[in-house]
Tab-separated table of C-alpha atoms in Angstrom:
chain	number	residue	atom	x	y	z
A	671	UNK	CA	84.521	148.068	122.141
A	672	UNK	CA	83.238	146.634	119.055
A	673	UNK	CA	83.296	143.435	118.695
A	674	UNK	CA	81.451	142.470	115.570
A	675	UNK	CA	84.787	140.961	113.807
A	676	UNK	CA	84.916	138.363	116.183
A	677	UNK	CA	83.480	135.395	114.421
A	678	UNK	CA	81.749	133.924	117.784
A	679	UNK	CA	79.773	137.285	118.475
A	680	UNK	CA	78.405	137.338	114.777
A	681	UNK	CA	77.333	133.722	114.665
A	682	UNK	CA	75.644	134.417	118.162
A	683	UNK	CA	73.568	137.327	116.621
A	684	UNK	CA	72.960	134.970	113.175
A	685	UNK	CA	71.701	132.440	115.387
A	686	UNK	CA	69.024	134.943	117.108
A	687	UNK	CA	68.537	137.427	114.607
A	688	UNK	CA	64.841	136.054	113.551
A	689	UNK	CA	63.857	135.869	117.235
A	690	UNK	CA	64.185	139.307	117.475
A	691	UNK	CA	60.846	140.754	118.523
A	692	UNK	CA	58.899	142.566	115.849
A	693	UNK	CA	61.847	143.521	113.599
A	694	UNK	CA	59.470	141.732	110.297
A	695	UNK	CA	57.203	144.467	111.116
A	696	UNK	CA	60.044	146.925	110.911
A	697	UNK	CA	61.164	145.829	107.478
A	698	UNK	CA	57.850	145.363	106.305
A	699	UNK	CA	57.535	149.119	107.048
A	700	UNK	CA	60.707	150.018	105.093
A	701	UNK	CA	60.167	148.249	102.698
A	702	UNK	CA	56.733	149.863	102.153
A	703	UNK	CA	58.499	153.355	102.128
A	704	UNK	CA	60.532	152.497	98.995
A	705	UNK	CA	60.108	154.064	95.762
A	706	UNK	CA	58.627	151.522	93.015
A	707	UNK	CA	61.659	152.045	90.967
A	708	UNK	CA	65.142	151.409	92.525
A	709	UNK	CA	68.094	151.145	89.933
A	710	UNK	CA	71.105	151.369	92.556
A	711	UNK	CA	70.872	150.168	96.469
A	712	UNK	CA	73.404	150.325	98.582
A	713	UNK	CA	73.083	148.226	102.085
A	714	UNK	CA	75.436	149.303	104.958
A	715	UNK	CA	76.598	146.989	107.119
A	716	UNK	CA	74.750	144.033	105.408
A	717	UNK	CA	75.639	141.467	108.074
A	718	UNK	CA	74.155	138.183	106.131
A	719	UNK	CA	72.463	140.266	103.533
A	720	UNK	CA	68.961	139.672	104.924
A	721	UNK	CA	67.506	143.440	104.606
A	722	UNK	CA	69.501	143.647	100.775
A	723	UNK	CA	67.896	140.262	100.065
A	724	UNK	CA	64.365	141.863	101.271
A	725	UNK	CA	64.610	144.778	99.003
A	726	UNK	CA	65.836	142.620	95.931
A	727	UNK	CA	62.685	140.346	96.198
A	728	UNK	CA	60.364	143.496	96.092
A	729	UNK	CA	62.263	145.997	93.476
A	730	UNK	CA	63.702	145.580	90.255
A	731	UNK	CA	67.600	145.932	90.832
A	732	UNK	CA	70.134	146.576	88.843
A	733	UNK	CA	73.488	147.281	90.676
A	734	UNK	CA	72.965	145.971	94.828
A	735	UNK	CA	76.228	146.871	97.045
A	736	UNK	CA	76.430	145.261	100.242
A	737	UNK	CA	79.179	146.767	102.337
A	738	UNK	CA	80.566	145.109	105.985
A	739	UNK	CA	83.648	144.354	107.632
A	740	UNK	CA	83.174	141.107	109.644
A	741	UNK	CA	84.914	138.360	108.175
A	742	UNK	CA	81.781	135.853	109.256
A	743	UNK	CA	79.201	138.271	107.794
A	744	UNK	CA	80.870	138.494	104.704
A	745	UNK	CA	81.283	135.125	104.075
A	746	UNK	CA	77.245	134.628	104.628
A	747	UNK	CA	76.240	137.684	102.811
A	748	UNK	CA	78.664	136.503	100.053
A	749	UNK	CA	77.033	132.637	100.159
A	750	UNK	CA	73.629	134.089	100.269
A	751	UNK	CA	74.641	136.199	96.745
A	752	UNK	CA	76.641	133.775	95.406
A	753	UNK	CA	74.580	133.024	92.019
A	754	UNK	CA	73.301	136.742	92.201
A	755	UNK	CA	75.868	138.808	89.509
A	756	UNK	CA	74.286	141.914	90.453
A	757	UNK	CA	75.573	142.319	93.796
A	758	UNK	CA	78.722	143.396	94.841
A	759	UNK	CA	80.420	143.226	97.995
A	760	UNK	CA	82.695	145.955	99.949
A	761	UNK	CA	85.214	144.531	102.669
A	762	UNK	CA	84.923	148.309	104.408
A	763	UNK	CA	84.369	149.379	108.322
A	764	UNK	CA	81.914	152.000	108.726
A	765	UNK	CA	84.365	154.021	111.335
A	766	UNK	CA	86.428	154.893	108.007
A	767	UNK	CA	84.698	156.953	105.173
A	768	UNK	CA	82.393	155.491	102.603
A	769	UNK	CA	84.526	154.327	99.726
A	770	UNK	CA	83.596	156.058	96.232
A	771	UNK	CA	80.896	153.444	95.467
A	772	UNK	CA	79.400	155.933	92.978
A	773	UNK	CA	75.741	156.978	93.184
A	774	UNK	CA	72.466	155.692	94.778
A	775	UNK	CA	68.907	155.309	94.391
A	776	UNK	CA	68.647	153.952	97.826
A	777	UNK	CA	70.748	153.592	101.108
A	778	UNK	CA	69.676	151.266	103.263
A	779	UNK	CA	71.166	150.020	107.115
A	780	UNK	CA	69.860	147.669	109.196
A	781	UNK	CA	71.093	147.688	113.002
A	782	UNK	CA	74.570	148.670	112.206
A	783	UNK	CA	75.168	152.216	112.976
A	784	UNK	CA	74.247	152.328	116.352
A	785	UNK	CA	77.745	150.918	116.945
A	786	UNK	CA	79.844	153.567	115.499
A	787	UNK	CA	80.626	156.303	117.756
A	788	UNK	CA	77.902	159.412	117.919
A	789	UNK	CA	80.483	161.834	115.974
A	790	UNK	CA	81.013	159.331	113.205
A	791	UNK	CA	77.124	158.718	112.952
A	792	UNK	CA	76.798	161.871	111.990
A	793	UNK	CA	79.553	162.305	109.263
A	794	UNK	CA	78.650	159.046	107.842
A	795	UNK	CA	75.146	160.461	107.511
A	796	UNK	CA	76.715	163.633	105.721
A	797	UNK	CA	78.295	160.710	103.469
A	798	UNK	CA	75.472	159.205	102.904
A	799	UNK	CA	73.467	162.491	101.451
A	800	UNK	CA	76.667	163.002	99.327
A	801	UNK	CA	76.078	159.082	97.448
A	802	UNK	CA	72.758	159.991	97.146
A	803	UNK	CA	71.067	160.553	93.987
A	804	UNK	CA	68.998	163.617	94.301
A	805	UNK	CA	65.061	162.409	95.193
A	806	UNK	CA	67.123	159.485	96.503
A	807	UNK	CA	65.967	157.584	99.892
A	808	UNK	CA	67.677	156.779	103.386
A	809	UNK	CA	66.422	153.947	105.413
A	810	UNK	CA	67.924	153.209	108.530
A	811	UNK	CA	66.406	150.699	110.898
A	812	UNK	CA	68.322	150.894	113.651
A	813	UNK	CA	68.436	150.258	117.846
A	814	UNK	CA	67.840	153.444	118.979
A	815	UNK	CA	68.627	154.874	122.769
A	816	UNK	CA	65.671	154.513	125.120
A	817	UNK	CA	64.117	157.470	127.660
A	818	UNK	CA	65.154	155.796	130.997
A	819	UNK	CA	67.189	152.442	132.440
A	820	UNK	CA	63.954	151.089	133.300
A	821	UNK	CA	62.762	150.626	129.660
A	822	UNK	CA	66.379	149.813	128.576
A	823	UNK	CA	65.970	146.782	130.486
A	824	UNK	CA	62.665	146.043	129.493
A	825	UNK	CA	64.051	146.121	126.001
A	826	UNK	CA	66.760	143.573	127.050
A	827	UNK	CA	64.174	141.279	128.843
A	828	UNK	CA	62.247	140.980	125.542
A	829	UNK	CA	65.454	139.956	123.778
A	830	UNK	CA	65.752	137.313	126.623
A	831	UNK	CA	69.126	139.172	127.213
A	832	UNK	CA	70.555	139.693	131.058
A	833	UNK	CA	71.546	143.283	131.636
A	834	UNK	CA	75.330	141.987	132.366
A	835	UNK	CA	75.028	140.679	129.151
A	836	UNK	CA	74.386	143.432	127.098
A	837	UNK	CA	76.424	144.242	124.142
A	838	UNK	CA	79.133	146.281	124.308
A	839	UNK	CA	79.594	147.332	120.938
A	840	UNK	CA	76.159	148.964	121.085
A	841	UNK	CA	76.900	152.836	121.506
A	842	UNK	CA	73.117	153.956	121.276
A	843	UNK	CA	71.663	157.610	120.723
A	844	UNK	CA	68.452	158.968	121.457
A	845	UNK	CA	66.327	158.886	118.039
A	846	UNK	CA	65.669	162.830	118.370
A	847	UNK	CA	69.279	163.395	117.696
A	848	UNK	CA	69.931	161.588	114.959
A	849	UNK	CA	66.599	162.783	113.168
A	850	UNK	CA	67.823	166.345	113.695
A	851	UNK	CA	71.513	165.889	112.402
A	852	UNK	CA	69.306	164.226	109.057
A	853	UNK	CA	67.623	167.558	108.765
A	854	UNK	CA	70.192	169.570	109.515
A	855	UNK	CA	72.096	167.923	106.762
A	856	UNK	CA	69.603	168.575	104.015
A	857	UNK	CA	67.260	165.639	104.054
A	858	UNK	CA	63.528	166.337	103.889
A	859	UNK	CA	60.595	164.074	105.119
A	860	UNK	CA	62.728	163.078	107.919
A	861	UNK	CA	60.460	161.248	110.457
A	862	UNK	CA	60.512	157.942	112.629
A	863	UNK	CA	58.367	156.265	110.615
A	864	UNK	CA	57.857	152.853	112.960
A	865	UNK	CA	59.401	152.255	116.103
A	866	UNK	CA	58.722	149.610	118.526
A	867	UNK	CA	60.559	150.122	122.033
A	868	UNK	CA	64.432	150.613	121.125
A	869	UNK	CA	63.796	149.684	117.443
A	870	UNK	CA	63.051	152.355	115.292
A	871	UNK	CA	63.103	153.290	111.036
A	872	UNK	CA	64.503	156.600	110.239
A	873	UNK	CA	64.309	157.856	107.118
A	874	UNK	CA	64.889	161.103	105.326
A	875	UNK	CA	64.808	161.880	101.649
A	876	UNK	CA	67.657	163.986	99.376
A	877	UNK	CA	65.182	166.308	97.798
A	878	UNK	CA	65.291	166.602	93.933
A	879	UNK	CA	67.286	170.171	93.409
């Protein structure tokens, strides 16, 4: 049950989102792994445009797409861009296919596809390969399944969220899954390259022929 369209559930995460134990360090890290050069970046599920916003500040954009499908996130993500003519912003909901946005430099997500369902994680990762530019970069940062309930809810408690009150939207896979489909797919350099409990950066690479 997703439930991210609701305008009460996305102003609840808004309002929280900084809190969020150790995520800076998680975008520091992505940010890090980004070529010098980006021309085209493409943000999935942008929520407010925070992570697109990141990656502006520290590259040299041309063309930014930010791409969501709740009606509260895209009117924050479009006031945060509002003076910005470079970025452009997709109504779309990542359960359908990518629209033909064209090609990219760089995909980026930020906790957004662990909500899909686990067969439409992987197809949208086949989609993803297919709008990237070859030598082109995917960097998801996303809530990852943990090993055991135990360190589930020690996840929750350090979110300060009750068990009973865990989302229901989330539809979490094990991080050993999703870096195989990558591979199996055709990316290369496909690690977890930071992870702290049930956060985790995957990224894999579309190699250059």
């Amino acid at each position: 049950m997703n439930l991210w369209d609701q305008a009460s559930h996305a102003l609840s995460y808004l309002e929280r989102a900084d809190t969020i134990p150790h995520r800076k360090d998680g975008e520091t890290t992505l940010l890090e792994h980004l070529p010098p050069q980006i021309d085209r970046v493409l943000d999935l599920g942008t929520g407010n445009g925070r992570l697109l916003a990141l990656v502006k500040a520290t590259r040299s954009v041309s063309v930014a797409t930010a791409l969501d499908f709740s009606p509260t996130m895209l009117t924050a993500v479009r006031d945060r861009f509002a003076d910005d003519p470079t970025v452009t912003i997709v109504q779309h909901n990542l359960d359908q296919p990518l629209p033909d946005l064209g090609q990219f430099d760089a995909i980026v997500s930020s906790f957004a596809i662990h909500h899909l369902s686990h067969d439409r994680k992987r197809s949208l990762y086949q989609e993803i390969f297919s709008h990237l530019q070859p030598g082109g970069i995917f960097c998801n940062l996303e809530h990852v399944a943990s090993p055991s309930q135990r360190v589930h809810h020690r996840f929750l408690e350090r979110l300060n969220i009750l068990p009973e009150n865990d989302d229901p939207s989330n539809q979490l896979l094990e991080m050993g899954t999703q870096l195989q489909w990558l591979r199996e797919i055709g990316f290369v350099d496909v690690d977890c390259y930071w992870k702290w409990l049930e956060l985790a950066l995957l990224i894999g690479i579309k190699p250059d022929r």
